Short mmCIF file of C-alpha atoms in Angstrom, two decimals:
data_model
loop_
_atom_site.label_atom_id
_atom_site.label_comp_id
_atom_site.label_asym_id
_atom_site.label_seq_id
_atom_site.Cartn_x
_atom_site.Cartn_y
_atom_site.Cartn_z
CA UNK A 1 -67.78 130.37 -32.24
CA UNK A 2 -64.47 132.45 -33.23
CA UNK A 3 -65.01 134.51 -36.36
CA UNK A 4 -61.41 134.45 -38.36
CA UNK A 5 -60.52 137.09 -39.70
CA UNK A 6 -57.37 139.38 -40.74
CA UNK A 7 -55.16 140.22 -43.32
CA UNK A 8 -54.87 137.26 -45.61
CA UNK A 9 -55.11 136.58 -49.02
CA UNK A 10 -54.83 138.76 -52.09
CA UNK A 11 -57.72 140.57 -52.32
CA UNK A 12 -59.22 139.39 -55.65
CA UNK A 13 -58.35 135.26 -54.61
CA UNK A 14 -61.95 134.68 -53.31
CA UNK A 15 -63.38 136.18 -56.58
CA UNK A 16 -61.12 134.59 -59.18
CA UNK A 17 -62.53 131.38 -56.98
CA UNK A 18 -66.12 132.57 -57.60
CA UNK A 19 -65.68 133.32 -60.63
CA UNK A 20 -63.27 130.60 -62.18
CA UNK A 21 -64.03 127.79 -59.60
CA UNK A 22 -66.55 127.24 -57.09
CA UNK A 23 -68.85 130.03 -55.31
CA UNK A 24 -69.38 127.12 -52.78
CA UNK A 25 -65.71 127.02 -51.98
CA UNK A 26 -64.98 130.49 -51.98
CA UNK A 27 -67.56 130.85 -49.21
CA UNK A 28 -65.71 127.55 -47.42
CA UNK A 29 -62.86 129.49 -47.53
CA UNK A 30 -63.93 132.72 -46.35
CA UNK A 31 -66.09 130.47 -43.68
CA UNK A 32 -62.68 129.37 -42.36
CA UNK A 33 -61.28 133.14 -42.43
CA UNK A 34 -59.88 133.40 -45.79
CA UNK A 35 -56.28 132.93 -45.61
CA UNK A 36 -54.20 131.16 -47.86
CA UNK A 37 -51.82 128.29 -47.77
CA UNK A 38 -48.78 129.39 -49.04
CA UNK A 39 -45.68 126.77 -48.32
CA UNK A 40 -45.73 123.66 -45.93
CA UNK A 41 -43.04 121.55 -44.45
CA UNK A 42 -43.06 118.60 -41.80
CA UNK A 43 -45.91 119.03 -39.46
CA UNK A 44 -46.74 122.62 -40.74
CA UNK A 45 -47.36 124.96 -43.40
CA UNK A 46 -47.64 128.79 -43.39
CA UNK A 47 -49.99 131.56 -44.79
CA UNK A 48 -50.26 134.68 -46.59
CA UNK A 49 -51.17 136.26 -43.19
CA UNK A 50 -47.79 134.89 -41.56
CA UNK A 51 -49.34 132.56 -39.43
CA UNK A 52 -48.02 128.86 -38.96
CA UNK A 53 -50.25 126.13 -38.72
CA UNK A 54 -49.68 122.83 -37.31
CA UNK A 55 -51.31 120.37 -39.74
CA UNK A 56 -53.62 117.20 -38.71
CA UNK A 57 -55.45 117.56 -41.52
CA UNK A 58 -55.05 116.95 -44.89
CA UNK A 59 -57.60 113.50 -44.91
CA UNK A 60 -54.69 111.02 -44.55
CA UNK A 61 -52.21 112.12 -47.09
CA UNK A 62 -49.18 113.54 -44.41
CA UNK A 63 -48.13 110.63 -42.62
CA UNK A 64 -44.33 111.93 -43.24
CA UNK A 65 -45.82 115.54 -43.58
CA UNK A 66 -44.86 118.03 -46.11
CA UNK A 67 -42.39 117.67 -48.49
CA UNK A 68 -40.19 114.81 -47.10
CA UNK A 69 -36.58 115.43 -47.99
CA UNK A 70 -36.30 112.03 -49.35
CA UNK A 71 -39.60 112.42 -51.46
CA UNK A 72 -38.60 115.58 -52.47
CA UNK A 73 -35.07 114.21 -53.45
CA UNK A 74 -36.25 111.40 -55.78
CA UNK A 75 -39.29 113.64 -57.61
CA UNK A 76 -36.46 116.67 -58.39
CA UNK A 77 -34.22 113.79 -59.68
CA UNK A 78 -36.85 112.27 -61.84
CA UNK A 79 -38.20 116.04 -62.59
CA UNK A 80 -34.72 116.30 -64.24
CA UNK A 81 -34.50 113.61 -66.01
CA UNK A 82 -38.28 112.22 -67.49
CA UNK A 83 -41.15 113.37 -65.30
CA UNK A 84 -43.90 111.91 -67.93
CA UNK A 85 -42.73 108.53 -70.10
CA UNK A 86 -43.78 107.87 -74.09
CA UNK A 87 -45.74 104.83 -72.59
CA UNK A 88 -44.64 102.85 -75.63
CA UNK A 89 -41.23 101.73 -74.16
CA UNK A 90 -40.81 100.09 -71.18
CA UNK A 91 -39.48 102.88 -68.19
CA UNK A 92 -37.93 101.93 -65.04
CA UNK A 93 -39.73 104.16 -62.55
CA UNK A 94 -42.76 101.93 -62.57
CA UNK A 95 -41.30 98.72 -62.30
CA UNK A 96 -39.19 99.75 -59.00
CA UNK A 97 -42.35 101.24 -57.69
CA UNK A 98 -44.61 98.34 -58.25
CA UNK A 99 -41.17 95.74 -56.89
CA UNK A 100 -41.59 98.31 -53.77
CA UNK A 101 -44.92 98.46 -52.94
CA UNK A 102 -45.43 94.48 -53.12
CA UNK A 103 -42.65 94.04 -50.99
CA UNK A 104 -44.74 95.78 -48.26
CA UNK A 105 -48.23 94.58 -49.53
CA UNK A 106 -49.39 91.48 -48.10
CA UNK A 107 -47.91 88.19 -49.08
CA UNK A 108 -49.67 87.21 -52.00
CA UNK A 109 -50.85 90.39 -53.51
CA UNK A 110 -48.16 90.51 -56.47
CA UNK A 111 -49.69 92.66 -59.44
CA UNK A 112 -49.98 96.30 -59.35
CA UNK A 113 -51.78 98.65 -61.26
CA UNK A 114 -50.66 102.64 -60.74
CA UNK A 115 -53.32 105.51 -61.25
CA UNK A 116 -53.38 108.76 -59.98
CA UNK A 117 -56.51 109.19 -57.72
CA UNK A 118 -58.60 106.95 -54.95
CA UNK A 119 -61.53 106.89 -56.69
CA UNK A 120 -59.58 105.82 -59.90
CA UNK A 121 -58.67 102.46 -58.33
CA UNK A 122 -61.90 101.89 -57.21
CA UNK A 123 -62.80 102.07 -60.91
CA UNK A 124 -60.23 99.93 -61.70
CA UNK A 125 -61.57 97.41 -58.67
CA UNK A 126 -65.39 97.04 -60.08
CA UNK A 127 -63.94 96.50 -63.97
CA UNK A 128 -61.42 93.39 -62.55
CA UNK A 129 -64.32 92.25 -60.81
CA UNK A 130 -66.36 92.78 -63.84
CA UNK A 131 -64.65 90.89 -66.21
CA UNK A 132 -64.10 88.17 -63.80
CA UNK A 133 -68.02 87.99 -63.82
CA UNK A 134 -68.24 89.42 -60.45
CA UNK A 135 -70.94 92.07 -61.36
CA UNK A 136 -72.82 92.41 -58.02
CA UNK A 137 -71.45 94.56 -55.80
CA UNK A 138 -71.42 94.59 -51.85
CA UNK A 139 -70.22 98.06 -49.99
CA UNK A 140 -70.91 99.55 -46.86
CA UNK A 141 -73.57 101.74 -45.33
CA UNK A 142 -71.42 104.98 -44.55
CA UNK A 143 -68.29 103.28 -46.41
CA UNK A 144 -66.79 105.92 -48.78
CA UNK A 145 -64.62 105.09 -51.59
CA UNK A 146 -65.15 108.16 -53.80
CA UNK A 147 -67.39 109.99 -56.35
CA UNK A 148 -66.93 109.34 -59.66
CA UNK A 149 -69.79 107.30 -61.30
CA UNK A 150 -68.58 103.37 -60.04
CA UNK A 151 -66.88 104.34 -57.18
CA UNK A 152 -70.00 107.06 -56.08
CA UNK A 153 -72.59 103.32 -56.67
CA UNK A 154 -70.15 102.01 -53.91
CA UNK A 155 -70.25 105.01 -51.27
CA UNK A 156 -73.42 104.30 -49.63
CA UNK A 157 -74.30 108.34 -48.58
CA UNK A 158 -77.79 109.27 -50.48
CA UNK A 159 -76.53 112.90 -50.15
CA UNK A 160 -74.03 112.46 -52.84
CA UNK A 161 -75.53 109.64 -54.96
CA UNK A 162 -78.78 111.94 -55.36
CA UNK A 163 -78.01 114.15 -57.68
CA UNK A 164 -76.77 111.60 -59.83
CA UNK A 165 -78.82 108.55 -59.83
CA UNK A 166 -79.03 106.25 -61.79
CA UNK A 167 -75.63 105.20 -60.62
CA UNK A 168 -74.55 101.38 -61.40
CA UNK A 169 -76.93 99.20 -61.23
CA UNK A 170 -76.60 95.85 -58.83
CA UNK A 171 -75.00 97.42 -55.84
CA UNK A 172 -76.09 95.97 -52.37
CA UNK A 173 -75.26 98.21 -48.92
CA UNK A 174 -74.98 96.42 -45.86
CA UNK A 175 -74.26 97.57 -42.07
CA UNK A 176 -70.27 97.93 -41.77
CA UNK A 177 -69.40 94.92 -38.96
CA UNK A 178 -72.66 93.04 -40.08
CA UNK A 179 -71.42 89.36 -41.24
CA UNK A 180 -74.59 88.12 -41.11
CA UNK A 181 -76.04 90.63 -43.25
CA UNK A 182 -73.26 90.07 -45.83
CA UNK A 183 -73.68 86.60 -45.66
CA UNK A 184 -77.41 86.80 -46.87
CA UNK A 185 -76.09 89.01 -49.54
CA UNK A 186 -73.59 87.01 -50.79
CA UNK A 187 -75.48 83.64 -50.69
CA UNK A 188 -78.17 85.58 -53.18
CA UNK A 189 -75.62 85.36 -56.05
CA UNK A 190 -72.74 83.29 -55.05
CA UNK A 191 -70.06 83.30 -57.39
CA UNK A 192 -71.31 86.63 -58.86
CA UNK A 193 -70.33 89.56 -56.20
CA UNK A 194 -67.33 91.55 -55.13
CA UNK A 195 -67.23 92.80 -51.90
CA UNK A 196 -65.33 96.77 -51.40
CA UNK A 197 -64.79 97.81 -47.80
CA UNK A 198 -62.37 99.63 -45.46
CA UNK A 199 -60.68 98.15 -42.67
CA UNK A 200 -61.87 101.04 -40.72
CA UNK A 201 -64.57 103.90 -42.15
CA UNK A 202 -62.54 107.04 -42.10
CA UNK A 203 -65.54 109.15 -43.52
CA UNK A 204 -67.92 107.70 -41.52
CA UNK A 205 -66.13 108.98 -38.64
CA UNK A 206 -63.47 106.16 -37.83
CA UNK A 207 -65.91 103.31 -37.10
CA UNK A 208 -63.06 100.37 -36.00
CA UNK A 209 -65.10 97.04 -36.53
CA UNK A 210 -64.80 94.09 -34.30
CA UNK A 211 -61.43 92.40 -34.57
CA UNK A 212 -63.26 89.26 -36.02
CA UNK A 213 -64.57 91.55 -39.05
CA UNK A 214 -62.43 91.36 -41.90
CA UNK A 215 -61.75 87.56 -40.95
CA UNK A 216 -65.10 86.92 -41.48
CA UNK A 217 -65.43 88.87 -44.11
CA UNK A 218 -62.53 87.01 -46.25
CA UNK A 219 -63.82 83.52 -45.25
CA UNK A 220 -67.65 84.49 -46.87
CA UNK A 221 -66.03 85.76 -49.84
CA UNK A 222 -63.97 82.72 -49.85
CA UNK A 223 -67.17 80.50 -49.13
CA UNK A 224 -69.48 81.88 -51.81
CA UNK A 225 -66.94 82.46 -54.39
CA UNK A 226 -66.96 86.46 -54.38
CA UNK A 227 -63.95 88.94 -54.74
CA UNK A 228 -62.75 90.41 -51.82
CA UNK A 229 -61.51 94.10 -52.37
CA UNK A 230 -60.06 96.07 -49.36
CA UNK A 231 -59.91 100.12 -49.51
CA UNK A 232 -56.95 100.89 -47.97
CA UNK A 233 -56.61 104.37 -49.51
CA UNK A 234 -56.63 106.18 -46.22
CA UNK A 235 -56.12 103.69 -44.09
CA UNK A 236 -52.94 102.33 -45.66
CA UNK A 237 -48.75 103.35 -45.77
CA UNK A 238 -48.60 103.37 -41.93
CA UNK A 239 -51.82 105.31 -41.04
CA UNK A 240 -53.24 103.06 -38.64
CA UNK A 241 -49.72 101.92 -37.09
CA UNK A 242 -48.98 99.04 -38.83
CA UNK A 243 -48.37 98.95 -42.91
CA UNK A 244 -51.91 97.96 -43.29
CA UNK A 245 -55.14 97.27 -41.94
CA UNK A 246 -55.23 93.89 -43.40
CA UNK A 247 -52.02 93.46 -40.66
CA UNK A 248 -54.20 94.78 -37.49
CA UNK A 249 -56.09 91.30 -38.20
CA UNK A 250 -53.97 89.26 -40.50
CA UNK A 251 -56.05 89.05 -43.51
CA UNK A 252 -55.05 89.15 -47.08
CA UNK A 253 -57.68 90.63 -49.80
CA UNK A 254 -57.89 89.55 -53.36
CA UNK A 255 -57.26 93.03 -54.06
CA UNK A 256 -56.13 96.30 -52.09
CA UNK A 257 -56.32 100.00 -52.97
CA UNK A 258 -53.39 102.33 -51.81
CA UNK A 259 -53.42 105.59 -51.87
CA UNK A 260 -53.34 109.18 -49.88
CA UNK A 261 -50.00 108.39 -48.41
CA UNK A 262 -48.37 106.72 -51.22
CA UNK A 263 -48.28 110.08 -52.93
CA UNK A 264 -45.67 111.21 -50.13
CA UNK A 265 -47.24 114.42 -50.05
CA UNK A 266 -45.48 115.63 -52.97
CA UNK A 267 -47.47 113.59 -55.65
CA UNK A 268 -50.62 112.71 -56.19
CA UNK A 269 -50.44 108.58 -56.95
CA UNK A 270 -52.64 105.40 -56.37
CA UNK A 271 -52.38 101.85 -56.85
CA UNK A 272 -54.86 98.68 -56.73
CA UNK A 273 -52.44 95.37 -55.95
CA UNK A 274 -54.27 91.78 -56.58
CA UNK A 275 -52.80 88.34 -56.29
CA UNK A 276 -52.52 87.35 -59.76
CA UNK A 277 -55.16 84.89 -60.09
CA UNK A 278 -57.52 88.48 -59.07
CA UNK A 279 -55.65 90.33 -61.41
CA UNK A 280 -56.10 88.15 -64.80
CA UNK A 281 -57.78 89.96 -67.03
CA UNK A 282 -55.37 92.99 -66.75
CA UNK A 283 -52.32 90.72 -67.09
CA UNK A 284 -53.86 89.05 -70.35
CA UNK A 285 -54.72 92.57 -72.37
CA UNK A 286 -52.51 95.38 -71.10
CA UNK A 287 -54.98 97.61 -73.48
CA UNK A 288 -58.29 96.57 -71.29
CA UNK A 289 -58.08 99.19 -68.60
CA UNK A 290 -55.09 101.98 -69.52
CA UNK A 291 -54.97 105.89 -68.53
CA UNK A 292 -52.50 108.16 -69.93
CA UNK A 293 -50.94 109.61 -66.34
CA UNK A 294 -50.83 105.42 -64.71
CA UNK A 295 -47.40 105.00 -63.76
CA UNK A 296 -46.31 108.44 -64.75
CA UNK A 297 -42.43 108.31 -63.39
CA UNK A 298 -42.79 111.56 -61.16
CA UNK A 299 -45.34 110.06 -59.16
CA UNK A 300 -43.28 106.70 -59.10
CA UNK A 301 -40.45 108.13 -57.99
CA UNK A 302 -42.91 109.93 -55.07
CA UNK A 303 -44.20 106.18 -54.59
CA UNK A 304 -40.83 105.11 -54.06
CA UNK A 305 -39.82 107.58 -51.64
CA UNK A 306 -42.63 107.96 -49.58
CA UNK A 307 -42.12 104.08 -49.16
CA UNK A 308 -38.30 104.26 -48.15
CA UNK A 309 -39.23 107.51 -45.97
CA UNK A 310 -41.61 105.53 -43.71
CA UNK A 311 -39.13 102.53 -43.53
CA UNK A 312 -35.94 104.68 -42.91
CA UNK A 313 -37.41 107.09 -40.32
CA UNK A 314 -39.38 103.79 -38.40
CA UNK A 315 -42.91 106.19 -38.77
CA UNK A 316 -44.80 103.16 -38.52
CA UNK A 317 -43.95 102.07 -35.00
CA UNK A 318 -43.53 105.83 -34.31
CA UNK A 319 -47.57 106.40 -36.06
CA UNK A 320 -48.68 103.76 -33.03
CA UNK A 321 -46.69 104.92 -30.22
CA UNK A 322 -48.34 108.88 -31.09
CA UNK A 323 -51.83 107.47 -31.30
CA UNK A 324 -51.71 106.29 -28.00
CA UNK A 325 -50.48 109.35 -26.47
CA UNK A 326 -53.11 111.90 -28.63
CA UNK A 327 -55.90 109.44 -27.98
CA UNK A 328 -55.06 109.38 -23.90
CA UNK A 329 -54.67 113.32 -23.90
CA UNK A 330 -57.74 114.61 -26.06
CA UNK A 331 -59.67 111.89 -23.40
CA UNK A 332 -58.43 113.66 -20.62
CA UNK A 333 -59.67 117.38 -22.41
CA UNK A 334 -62.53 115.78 -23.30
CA UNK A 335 -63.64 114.49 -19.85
CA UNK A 336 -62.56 118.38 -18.29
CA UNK A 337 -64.40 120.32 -21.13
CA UNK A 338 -67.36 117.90 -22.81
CA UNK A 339 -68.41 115.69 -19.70
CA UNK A 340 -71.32 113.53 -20.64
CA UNK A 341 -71.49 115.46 -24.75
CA UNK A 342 -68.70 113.91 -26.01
CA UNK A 343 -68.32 109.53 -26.91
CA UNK A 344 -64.72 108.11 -26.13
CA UNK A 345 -61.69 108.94 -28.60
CA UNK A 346 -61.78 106.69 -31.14
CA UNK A 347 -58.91 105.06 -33.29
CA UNK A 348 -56.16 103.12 -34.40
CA UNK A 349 -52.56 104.87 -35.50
CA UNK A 350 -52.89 108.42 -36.54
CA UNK A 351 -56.62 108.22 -37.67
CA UNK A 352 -58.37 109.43 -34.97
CA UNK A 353 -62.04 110.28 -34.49
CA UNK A 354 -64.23 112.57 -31.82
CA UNK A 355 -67.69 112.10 -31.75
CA UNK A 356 -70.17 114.58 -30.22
CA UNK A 357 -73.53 114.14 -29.00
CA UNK A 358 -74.61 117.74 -29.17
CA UNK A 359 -75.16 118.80 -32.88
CA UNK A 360 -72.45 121.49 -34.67
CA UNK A 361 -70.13 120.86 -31.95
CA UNK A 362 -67.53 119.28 -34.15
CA UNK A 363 -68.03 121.68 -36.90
CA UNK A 364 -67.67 124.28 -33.97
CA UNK A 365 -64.33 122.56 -32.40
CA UNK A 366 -62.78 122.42 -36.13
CA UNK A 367 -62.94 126.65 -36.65
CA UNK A 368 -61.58 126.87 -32.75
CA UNK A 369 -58.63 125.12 -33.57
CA UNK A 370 -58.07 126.72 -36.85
CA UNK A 371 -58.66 129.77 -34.90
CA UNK A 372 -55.79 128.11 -32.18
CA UNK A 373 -53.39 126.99 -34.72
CA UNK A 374 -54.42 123.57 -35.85
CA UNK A 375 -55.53 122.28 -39.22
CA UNK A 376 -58.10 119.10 -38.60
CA UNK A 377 -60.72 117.62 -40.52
CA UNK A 378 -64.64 117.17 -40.77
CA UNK A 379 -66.09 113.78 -41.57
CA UNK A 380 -68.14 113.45 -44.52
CA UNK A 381 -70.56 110.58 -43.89
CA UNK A 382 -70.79 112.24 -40.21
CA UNK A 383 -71.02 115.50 -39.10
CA UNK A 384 -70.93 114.49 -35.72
CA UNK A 385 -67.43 114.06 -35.90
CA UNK A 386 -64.23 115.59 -35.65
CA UNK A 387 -61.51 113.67 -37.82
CA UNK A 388 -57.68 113.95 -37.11
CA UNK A 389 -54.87 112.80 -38.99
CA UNK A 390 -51.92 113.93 -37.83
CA UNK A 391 -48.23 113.50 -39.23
CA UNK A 392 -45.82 111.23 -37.98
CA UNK A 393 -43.44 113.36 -37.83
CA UNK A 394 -44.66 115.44 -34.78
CA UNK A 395 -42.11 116.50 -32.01
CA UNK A 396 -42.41 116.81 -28.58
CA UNK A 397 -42.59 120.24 -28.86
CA UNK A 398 -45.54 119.99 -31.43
CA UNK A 399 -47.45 117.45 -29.34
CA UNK A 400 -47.32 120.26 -26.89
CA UNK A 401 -49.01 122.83 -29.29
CA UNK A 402 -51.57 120.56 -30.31
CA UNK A 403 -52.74 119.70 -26.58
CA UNK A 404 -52.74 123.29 -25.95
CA UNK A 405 -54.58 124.59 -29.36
CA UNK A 406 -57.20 121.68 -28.68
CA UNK A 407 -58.18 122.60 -25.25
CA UNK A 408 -58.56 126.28 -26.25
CA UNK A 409 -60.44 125.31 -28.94
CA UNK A 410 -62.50 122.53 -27.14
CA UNK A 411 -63.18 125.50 -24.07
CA UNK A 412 -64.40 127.94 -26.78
CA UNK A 413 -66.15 125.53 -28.90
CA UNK A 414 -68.25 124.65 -25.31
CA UNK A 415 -68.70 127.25 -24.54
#
């Protein structure tokens, strides 16, 4: 394993974060050499130490990569105008945001409800459901939708729910892809659950369920009278080649979460959208679920660019097309370098996934390509794998560098 190491950051960073932060993430950081991030744009960002990095990290968030000249454009001109509103008059921002983002949601979801994190429209999921009387909830085993107190009752890891327990109470797990296990689940309260799960399990190492899944999955909620709530928050804006995941299989949820990509890289922003029959009780009392940032207009003006970006520049069809060819190429290094210890690239879009037999490979393979010049991911809910979310904005010339960086890395991390 490559040791990083070098001239990077101002020498007191790693103890301001020891002292001010996190000792745990100052040792992350020094783990992964101890530079520091210092400006990004497109596919890369730069640090301290004068190196550029070619980013296919970031956990979904840089489908147009950094700063987005569009994004960028509408944020300064809302920056210089009113970046945060009174929230006692009606403001513009939000309105053209929400208008926006239903006219790319699926038909039927037309009610939108703007927050600022994943996990806080995940909240805002289980309190609809909630006050619709839908107080069981059904999640995944190895689903992740966050880790603040509702949304951590939903993210089926015992690692992170430990230290915390008791979480919600009347929270069911059942095998991702498992219909008939969800059906017995659901027919033990019918008319009483809501059902939260991803179209595919990013943290879980993108696990892509059968095609027949989510099809299923809508037609039990719709048999036993439960809400069905799809977390889109990494999955969604384009990720996995098409707007949605929901449009891989041509489903429509009750309710979806948006998120990661809506921000535009620039600003952090999420959404839950719900036909309006799902989203009731927050159309009745505006007062019932509020936060003070929700529909701040910096972040809507983000929302709005991020969603003309991906339209204008055709990333979408150009997220599928560069799937295919990363997915074929990192098979063909993987057959050459891993043989028999590594399981096929996995996939759709720009959410790609490489799974190891051999324990500490992956966390070997992500240092070697830091080490090589490439920013990935680790999966949370497995270890085993290698997570890579690359922009959509990658050249030729940056495909290039990320074949070459990956076999490097994949050669060292072997060996």
């Amino acid at each position: 394993m490559t040791v990083l190491n070098g001239p990077t950051a101002p020498p007191d960073l790693a103890d301001k974060y020891r002292r001010y932060l996190s000792k745990g993430r100052a040792a992350l950081g020094e783990m992964f050499g101890g530079d520091v991030e210092v400006s990004a744009e497109g596919a890369w960002l730069r640090t301290a130490s004068g190196r550029s990095l070619l980013n296919c990290g970031g956990y979904g968030v840089f489908l147009m990569g950094a700063r987005h000249p569009r994004v960028v454009a509408e944020v300064t001109r809302q920056l210089n105008t009113n970046p945060i509103a009174s929230r006692l008059l009606l403001e513009p921002e939000q309105a053209k945001a929400a208008e926006a983002l239903v006219g790319i949601a699926p038909a039927g979801l037309e009610r939108v409800f703007f927050a600022g994190s994943g996990a806080e429209v995940v909240e805002a999921a289980i309190k609809l459901a909630r006050a619709q009387g839908k107080r069981h909830l059904i999640s995944m085993v190895n689903g992740y939708h966050g880790k603040t107190t509702g949304a951590l009752s939903l993210t089926a890891r015992d690692l992170f729910q430990a230290p915390f327990r008791p979480l919600l109470p009347d929270v069911t797990h059942v095998p991702f892809g498992d219909t008939d296990a969800l059906e017995i689940a659901l027919r033990a309260r019918p008319g009483e659950a809501c059902v939260v799960v991803e179209p595919v399990q990013g943290e879980a190492g993108v696990v892509v369920p059968p095609a027949s899944y989510l099809p299923e999955v809508r037609r039990l909620c719709d048999e036993h009278g439960a809400l069905f709530v799809l977390d889109e928050i990494q999955t969604g804006m384009g990720r996995l080649g098409r707007w949605w995941g929901a449009d891989l299989v041509g489903v429509t949820p009750d309710v979806l979460l948006v998120g990661k990509g809506l921000s535009g890289g620039v600003v952090p922003v999420s959404a839950l959208v719900a036909t309006p029959a799902a989203f009731a009780p927050f159309d009745k009392d505006p007062f019932i679920h509020t936060s003070t940032f929700s529909g701040n207009p910096l972040a809507m003006a983000a929302a709005q660019g991020a969603i003309t970006a991906i339209t204008e520049d055709g990333l979408i069809a150009r997220t599928a097309e560069l799937g295919e060819l990363i997915t074929s190429r990192l098979t063909e290094i993987n057959a050459s370098v891993f043989g028999d210890r590594v399981l096929p690239v996995r996939g759709p879009g720009l959410l790609i996934g490489v799974e190891f037999t051999v324990p500490g490979t992956a966390g070997d393979l992500l240092i070697e390509l830091l080490s090589a010049g490439v920013i990935a991911n680790h999966s949370l809910n497995s270890p085993s794998v290698l997570r890579l979310t690359p922009p959509a904005v990658l050249t030729d010339t940056d495909l290039l560098v990320l074949f070459d960086a990956y076999e490097t890395a994949a050669r060292a991390a072997a060996r």
